[in-house]
Coordinates of C-alpha atoms in Angstrom, one line a residue:
X135 CA 79.9 108.0 71.7
X136 CA 82.1 108.5 74.7
X137 CA 85.7 108.5 73.4
X138 CA 87.6 108.2 76.7
X139 CA 90.6 105.8 76.6
X140 CA 89.3 102.3 77.6
X141 CA 90.0 101.4 81.2
X142 CA 91.0 97.9 80.3
X143 CA 93.6 99.2 77.8
X144 CA 95.7 100.9 80.4
X145 CA 99.0 99.1 80.6
X146 CA 100.2 98.2 84.1
X147 CA 99.5 100.6 87.0
X148 CA 97.5 97.7 88.6
X149 CA 97.4 99.3 92.1
X150 CA 96.1 102.6 90.8
X151 CA 93.3 100.8 88.8
X152 CA 92.4 98.6 91.7
X153 CA 92.1 101.6 94.1
X154 CA 89.8 103.4 91.6
X155 CA 87.7 100.3 91.1
X156 CA 87.3 100.0 94.9
X157 CA 86.0 103.6 95.1
X158 CA 83.5 102.7 92.4
X159 CA 82.3 99.8 94.5
X160 CA 82.2 101.8 97.7
X161 CA 82.3 105.5 97.1
X162 CA 82.4 106.1 100.9
X163 CA 86.0 104.9 101.1
X164 CA 87.3 108.5 101.1
X165 CA 88.9 109.0 97.7
X166 CA 92.2 108.1 96.3
X167 CA 95.5 110.0 96.3
X168 CA 97.8 109.0 93.4
X169 CA 101.4 110.3 93.7
X170 CA 104.1 109.6 91.2
X171 CA 105.7 110.6 87.9
X172 CA 104.1 112.8 85.3
X173 CA 102.6 111.1 82.3
X174 CA 101.8 107.8 84.0
X175 CA 98.1 107.7 83.1
X176 CA 96.6 109.2 86.3
X177 CA 94.0 111.5 84.7
X178 CA 93.4 109.0 81.9
X179 CA 92.5 106.3 84.4
X180 CA 90.0 108.5 86.3
X181 CA 88.2 109.4 83.0
X182 CA 88.4 105.9 81.7
X183 CA 86.7 104.5 84.9
X184 CA 84.0 107.1 84.9
X185 CA 83.3 106.3 81.2
X186 CA 83.2 102.7 82.0
X187 CA 80.5 103.1 84.7
X188 CA 76.8 103.1 83.7
X189 CA 75.2 106.5 83.3
X190 CA 73.4 108.0 86.2
X191 CA 69.7 108.9 86.1
X192 CA 69.0 112.5 87.1
X193 CA 66.3 115.0 87.0
X194 CA 66.4 117.1 83.9
X195 CA 67.9 120.5 84.4
X196 CA 68.9 119.8 88.0
X197 CA 72.4 121.4 88.7
X198 CA 73.2 118.8 91.4
X199 CA 72.2 115.7 89.4
X200 CA 69.4 114.8 91.9
X201 CA 68.0 111.3 91.2
X202 CA 64.4 112.5 91.9
X203 CA 62.5 115.8 92.1
X204 CA 62.1 115.4 95.8
X205 CA 65.9 115.4 96.3
X206 CA 66.4 118.4 94.0
X207 CA 67.1 121.5 96.2
X208 CA 64.4 124.2 96.3
X209 CA 66.9 126.9 95.2
X210 CA 67.4 125.0 91.9
X211 CA 63.9 125.9 90.9
X212 CA 63.4 122.6 89.1
X213 CA 59.7 121.7 88.7
X214 CA 59.8 118.7 86.1
X215 CA 60.0 115.1 87.2
X216 CA 61.4 114.1 83.9
X217 CA 64.5 112.0 84.3
X218 CA 67.4 111.8 81.9
X219 CA 70.5 109.7 81.6
X220 CA 73.9 111.4 82.1
X221 CA 77.4 110.1 82.0
X222 CA 79.0 109.7 85.5
X223 CA 80.3 113.3 86.2
X224 CA 84.1 113.9 86.1
X225 CA 84.9 117.4 87.2
X226 CA 88.4 118.9 87.0
X227 CA 89.3 121.3 89.8
X228 CA 92.1 123.6 88.6
X229 CA 94.9 125.1 90.6
X230 CA 94.2 128.7 91.6
X231 CA 90.5 128.1 91.9
X232 CA 88.5 130.3 94.2
X233 CA 86.4 129.2 97.1
X234 CA 83.4 130.8 95.4
X235 CA 84.0 128.7 92.2
X236 CA 84.3 125.5 94.3
X237 CA 81.3 125.9 96.6
X238 CA 79.1 128.2 94.5
X239 CA 78.2 131.8 95.3
X240 CA 75.8 134.6 94.8
X241 CA 74.9 135.0 91.1
X242 CA 76.2 138.5 90.6
X243 CA 74.7 139.0 87.1
X244 CA 71.2 138.2 88.3
X245 CA 71.7 140.4 91.3
X246 CA 72.7 143.3 89.2
X247 CA 70.4 142.9 86.3
X248 CA 67.2 141.7 88.0
X249 CA 67.8 142.5 91.6
X250 CA 67.3 138.9 92.6
X251 CA 69.3 137.1 95.2
X252 CA 70.1 133.7 93.5
X253 CA 72.7 131.0 94.0
X254 CA 75.1 130.1 91.2
X255 CA 76.2 126.4 91.8
X256 CA 79.9 125.7 91.8
X257 CA 82.1 122.7 90.9
X258 CA 80.9 120.6 94.0
X259 CA 77.3 120.7 92.6
X260 CA 78.6 119.5 89.2
X261 CA 80.6 116.7 90.8
X262 CA 77.7 115.3 92.9
X263 CA 77.3 111.5 92.2
X264 CA 80.6 111.5 90.3
X265 CA 84.3 112.2 90.5
X266 CA 86.1 115.3 91.5
X267 CA 89.7 115.2 90.1
X268 CA 92.5 117.5 91.2
X269 CA 95.8 117.2 89.4
X270 CA 98.7 118.5 91.5
X271 CA 96.6 118.4 94.7
X272 CA 99.9 119.0 96.7
X273 CA 100.1 122.5 95.1
X274 CA 96.4 123.4 95.9
X275 CA 96.0 126.0 98.6
X276 CA 95.5 124.3 102.0
X277 CA 92.1 126.0 102.8
X278 CA 90.7 124.6 99.5
X279 CA 91.9 121.1 100.3
X280 CA 90.4 121.4 103.8
X281 CA 87.2 122.5 102.4
X282 CA 87.1 119.7 99.8
X283 CA 87.9 117.0 102.3
X284 CA 85.3 118.3 104.8
X285 CA 82.6 118.2 102.1
X286 CA 83.7 114.8 100.7
X287 CA 83.4 113.4 104.2
X288 CA 80.0 115.0 105.1
X289 CA 78.5 114.7 101.6
X290 CA 76.9 118.2 102.0
X291 CA 78.0 121.6 100.7
X292 CA 76.8 124.3 102.9
X293 CA 77.2 128.0 101.8
X294 CA 76.5 130.7 104.4
X295 CA 77.6 134.1 103.0
X296 CA 76.4 137.2 101.0
X297 CA 73.0 136.7 102.6
X298 CA 72.7 133.2 101.2
X299 CA 72.0 130.0 103.2
X300 CA 72.4 127.2 100.8
X301 CA 72.9 123.4 101.3
X302 CA 73.0 120.7 98.7
X303 CA 74.2 117.2 98.4
X304 CA 77.8 116.9 97.3
X305 CA 78.7 113.2 97.3
X306 CA 81.6 112.5 95.1
X307 CA 84.8 110.5 94.9
X308 CA 87.8 112.8 95.4
X309 CA 90.8 111.8 93.4
X310 CA 94.0 113.8 93.9
X311 CA 97.3 113.3 92.0
X312 CA 100.6 114.9 92.1
X313 CA 104.4 114.6 92.0
X314 CA 105.9 114.6 95.6
X315 CA 109.1 116.2 94.2
X316 CA 107.1 119.4 93.6
X317 CA 105.7 119.6 97.1
X318 CA 104.3 117.5 99.9
X319 CA 100.8 117.3 101.2
X320 CA 100.3 118.1 104.8
X321 CA 100.1 114.8 107.0
X322 CA 96.7 115.7 108.3
X323 CA 95.5 116.1 104.8
X324 CA 97.2 112.9 103.7
X325 CA 95.3 111.0 106.4
X326 CA 91.9 112.2 105.1
X327 CA 92.3 110.4 101.8
X328 CA 91.0 106.8 102.1
X329 CA 93.5 105.2 99.8
X330 CA 96.9 106.1 98.4
X331 CA 99.0 104.6 95.7
X332 CA 102.3 105.4 94.0
X333 CA 102.7 105.2 90.4
X334 CA 106.0 104.9 88.5
X335 CA 107.0 105.1 84.8
X336 CA 107.4 101.6 83.4
X337 CA 111.0 100.3 83.7
X338 CA 110.4 97.4 81.3
X339 CA 111.0 98.0 77.6
X340 CA 108.2 95.7 76.5
X341 CA 105.7 97.5 78.7
X342 CA 106.8 100.9 77.5
X343 CA 106.4 99.8 73.9
X344 CA 102.9 98.4 74.6
X345 CA 101.9 101.8 76.2
X346 CA 103.1 103.6 73.1
X347 CA 101.5 101.1 70.7
X348 CA 98.1 101.3 72.4
X349 CA 98.1 105.1 72.7
X350 CA 99.1 105.5 69.0
X351 CA 96.3 103.1 68.0
X352 CA 93.8 105.1 70.1
X353 CA 95.0 108.4 68.6
X354 CA 94.9 107.0 65.0
X355 CA 91.4 105.5 65.1
X356 CA 89.5 106.1 68.4
X357 CA 86.4 104.3 67.3
X358 CA 88.1 101.1 66.3
X359 CA 90.3 101.1 69.4
X360 CA 87.4 101.6 71.8
X361 CA 85.4 98.9 70.0
X362 CA 88.3 96.5 70.3
X363 CA 88.4 97.0 74.1
X364 CA 84.6 97.1 74.6
X365 CA 84.1 93.6 75.7
X366 CA 86.9 93.8 78.4
X367 CA 85.5 97.1 79.7
X368 CA 82.1 95.5 79.9
X369 CA 83.5 92.7 81.9
X370 CA 85.0 95.1 84.4
X371 CA 81.7 97.1 84.6
X372 CA 79.8 94.0 85.3
X373 CA 82.2 92.9 88.1
X374 CA 81.9 96.4 89.7
X375 CA 78.1 96.4 89.6
X376 CA 78.0 92.8 90.9
X377 CA 80.3 93.8 93.8
X378 CA 78.2 96.8 94.6
X379 CA 75.2 94.5 95.0
X380 CA 77.2 92.1 97.2
X381 CA 79.0 94.6 99.3
X382 CA 76.8 94.8 102.3
X383 CA 76.3 91.0 102.4
X384 CA 80.1 90.5 102.4
X385 CA 80.9 89.7 106.1
X386 CA 83.9 90.8 108.2
X387 CA 84.7 88.5 111.1
X388 CA 85.8 89.5 114.5
X389 CA 89.2 88.0 113.7
X390 CA 89.6 90.2 110.7
X391 CA 88.7 93.3 112.7
X392 CA 91.3 92.3 115.2
X393 CA 93.8 92.0 112.4
X394 CA 92.9 95.5 111.2
X395 CA 93.5 96.9 114.7
X396 CA 96.7 94.9 115.2
X397 CA 98.1 96.2 111.9
X398 CA 97.3 99.8 112.7
X399 CA 98.8 99.5 116.2
X400 CA 101.9 97.8 115.0
X401 CA 102.4 100.6 112.4
X402 CA 101.7 103.4 114.9
X403 CA 98.9 104.9 112.9
X404 CA 97.2 107.8 114.7
X405 CA 93.4 107.6 115.3
X406 CA 91.1 104.9 114.0
X407 CA 90.6 106.1 110.4
X408 CA 93.3 103.6 109.2
X409 CA 91.7 100.4 110.3
X410 CA 88.2 101.6 109.4
X411 CA 89.4 102.3 105.8
X412 CA 91.4 99.0 105.7
X413 CA 88.3 97.1 106.7
X414 CA 86.0 98.8 104.2
X415 CA 88.6 98.5 101.3
X416 CA 89.2 94.8 102.1
X417 CA 85.4 94.3 102.1
X418 CA 85.1 96.0 98.7
X419 CA 87.9 93.9 97.4
X420 CA 86.4 90.7 98.7
X421 CA 83.1 91.6 97.0
X422 CA 85.0 92.3 93.7
X423 CA 86.6 88.9 94.0
X424 CA 83.2 87.3 94.6
X425 CA 84.1 86.2 98.1
X426 CA 81.4 86.1 100.8
X427 CA 83.7 87.1 103.6
X428 CA 86.9 89.1 104.0
X429 CA 90.1 87.1 104.4
X430 CA 93.6 87.8 105.5
X431 CA 94.7 87.6 101.9
X432 CA 92.4 90.6 101.1
X433 CA 94.0 92.5 104.0
X434 CA 97.5 91.8 102.7
X435 CA 96.6 93.0 99.2
X436 CA 95.0 96.2 100.4
X437 CA 97.0 97.2 103.5
X438 CA 99.7 99.2 101.6
X439 CA 97.2 101.5 99.9
X440 CA 95.1 101.9 103.0
X441 CA 97.9 102.5 105.5
X442 CA 101.1 103.6 103.9
X443 CA 100.2 107.4 103.8
X444 CA 99.2 107.3 107.5
X445 CA 102.7 106.4 108.9
X446 CA 104.9 108.7 110.9
X447 CA 108.3 109.3 109.5
X448 CA 111.0 107.1 111.0
X449 CA 114.4 108.8 110.5
X450 CA 116.0 105.4 111.4
X451 CA 114.1 103.5 108.7
X452 CA 115.0 104.5 105.1
X453 CA 112.6 102.0 103.6
X454 CA 109.5 103.4 101.8
X455 CA 106.2 103.5 103.6
X456 CA 104.7 100.8 101.4
X457 CA 107.7 98.6 102.2
X458 CA 107.2 99.2 106.0
X459 CA 103.6 98.3 105.7
X460 CA 104.4 95.1 103.7
X461 CA 107.0 94.2 106.4
X462 CA 104.5 94.8 109.2
X463 CA 101.8 92.8 107.5
X464 CA 104.2 89.9 107.2
X465 CA 105.0 90.1 110.9
X466 CA 101.4 90.5 112.1
X467 CA 99.5 88.2 109.6
X468 CA 102.3 85.8 108.9

């Protein structure tokens, strides 16, 4: 039995939970960056969402979780067509990790003992079709973050070194978290994350008490606690799966596209990634709501998490980036 903390039992942190749900509906959104205080449930939420999702079907023994033998890379040496169920992968990427560990590298042991040139898959292979979670992403070396964002965008891990020429699918949702007081993420890397949310420690006594009460109940008797929240988690899972099916039939009108562009222009966002993410996230939210088309209300609800991390700093405006987005949304959309 999977004993992850139930997603529905997480108290508050609605924006973080909404952002994660949207990535489960549309994994192509570009991942989520969660910045804020320590101990606010960031890693718990990622594992809870993955545990809530239905298991994936993968070829037995395939290191990249390929859904069929035809999609399993040749270097894996898998010959069986037998399929097995696996939990949605959640792979932790630690600070100080090497590029070889991330991408995979020459299997030194086989090279030395058998004289064979073989590929040893890395963390990107394990994370395929799941989540790659990086705590303290702002402290990760820049070249590793660059590498991850490139692979997350292309969906392919290519290794060209030590006489190896390897490619394999690496489609995962990248979730990064960190505390901005310990270091900032470069703006060009910030922009590569699809969504960004800030989390804070609860400032309401009743909410803090409820967090402690549920955590204590979970630690005391996990089975009973998970059983108690099973129905609510099942309801969220059903809504996500329904939204996935409805996603591509959810329409986006020309007026909404114009609103997306107008918001990005008004905020001075560089490039077009902002409005593209805004449109996709709003469409995923509309599908989750059961709406057939995206409305301005969806844009209002999603704009801060899609655009706030793409703003240039304004030394004359001390308001937070989310406040600036909300103010601009009110001006542009009314």
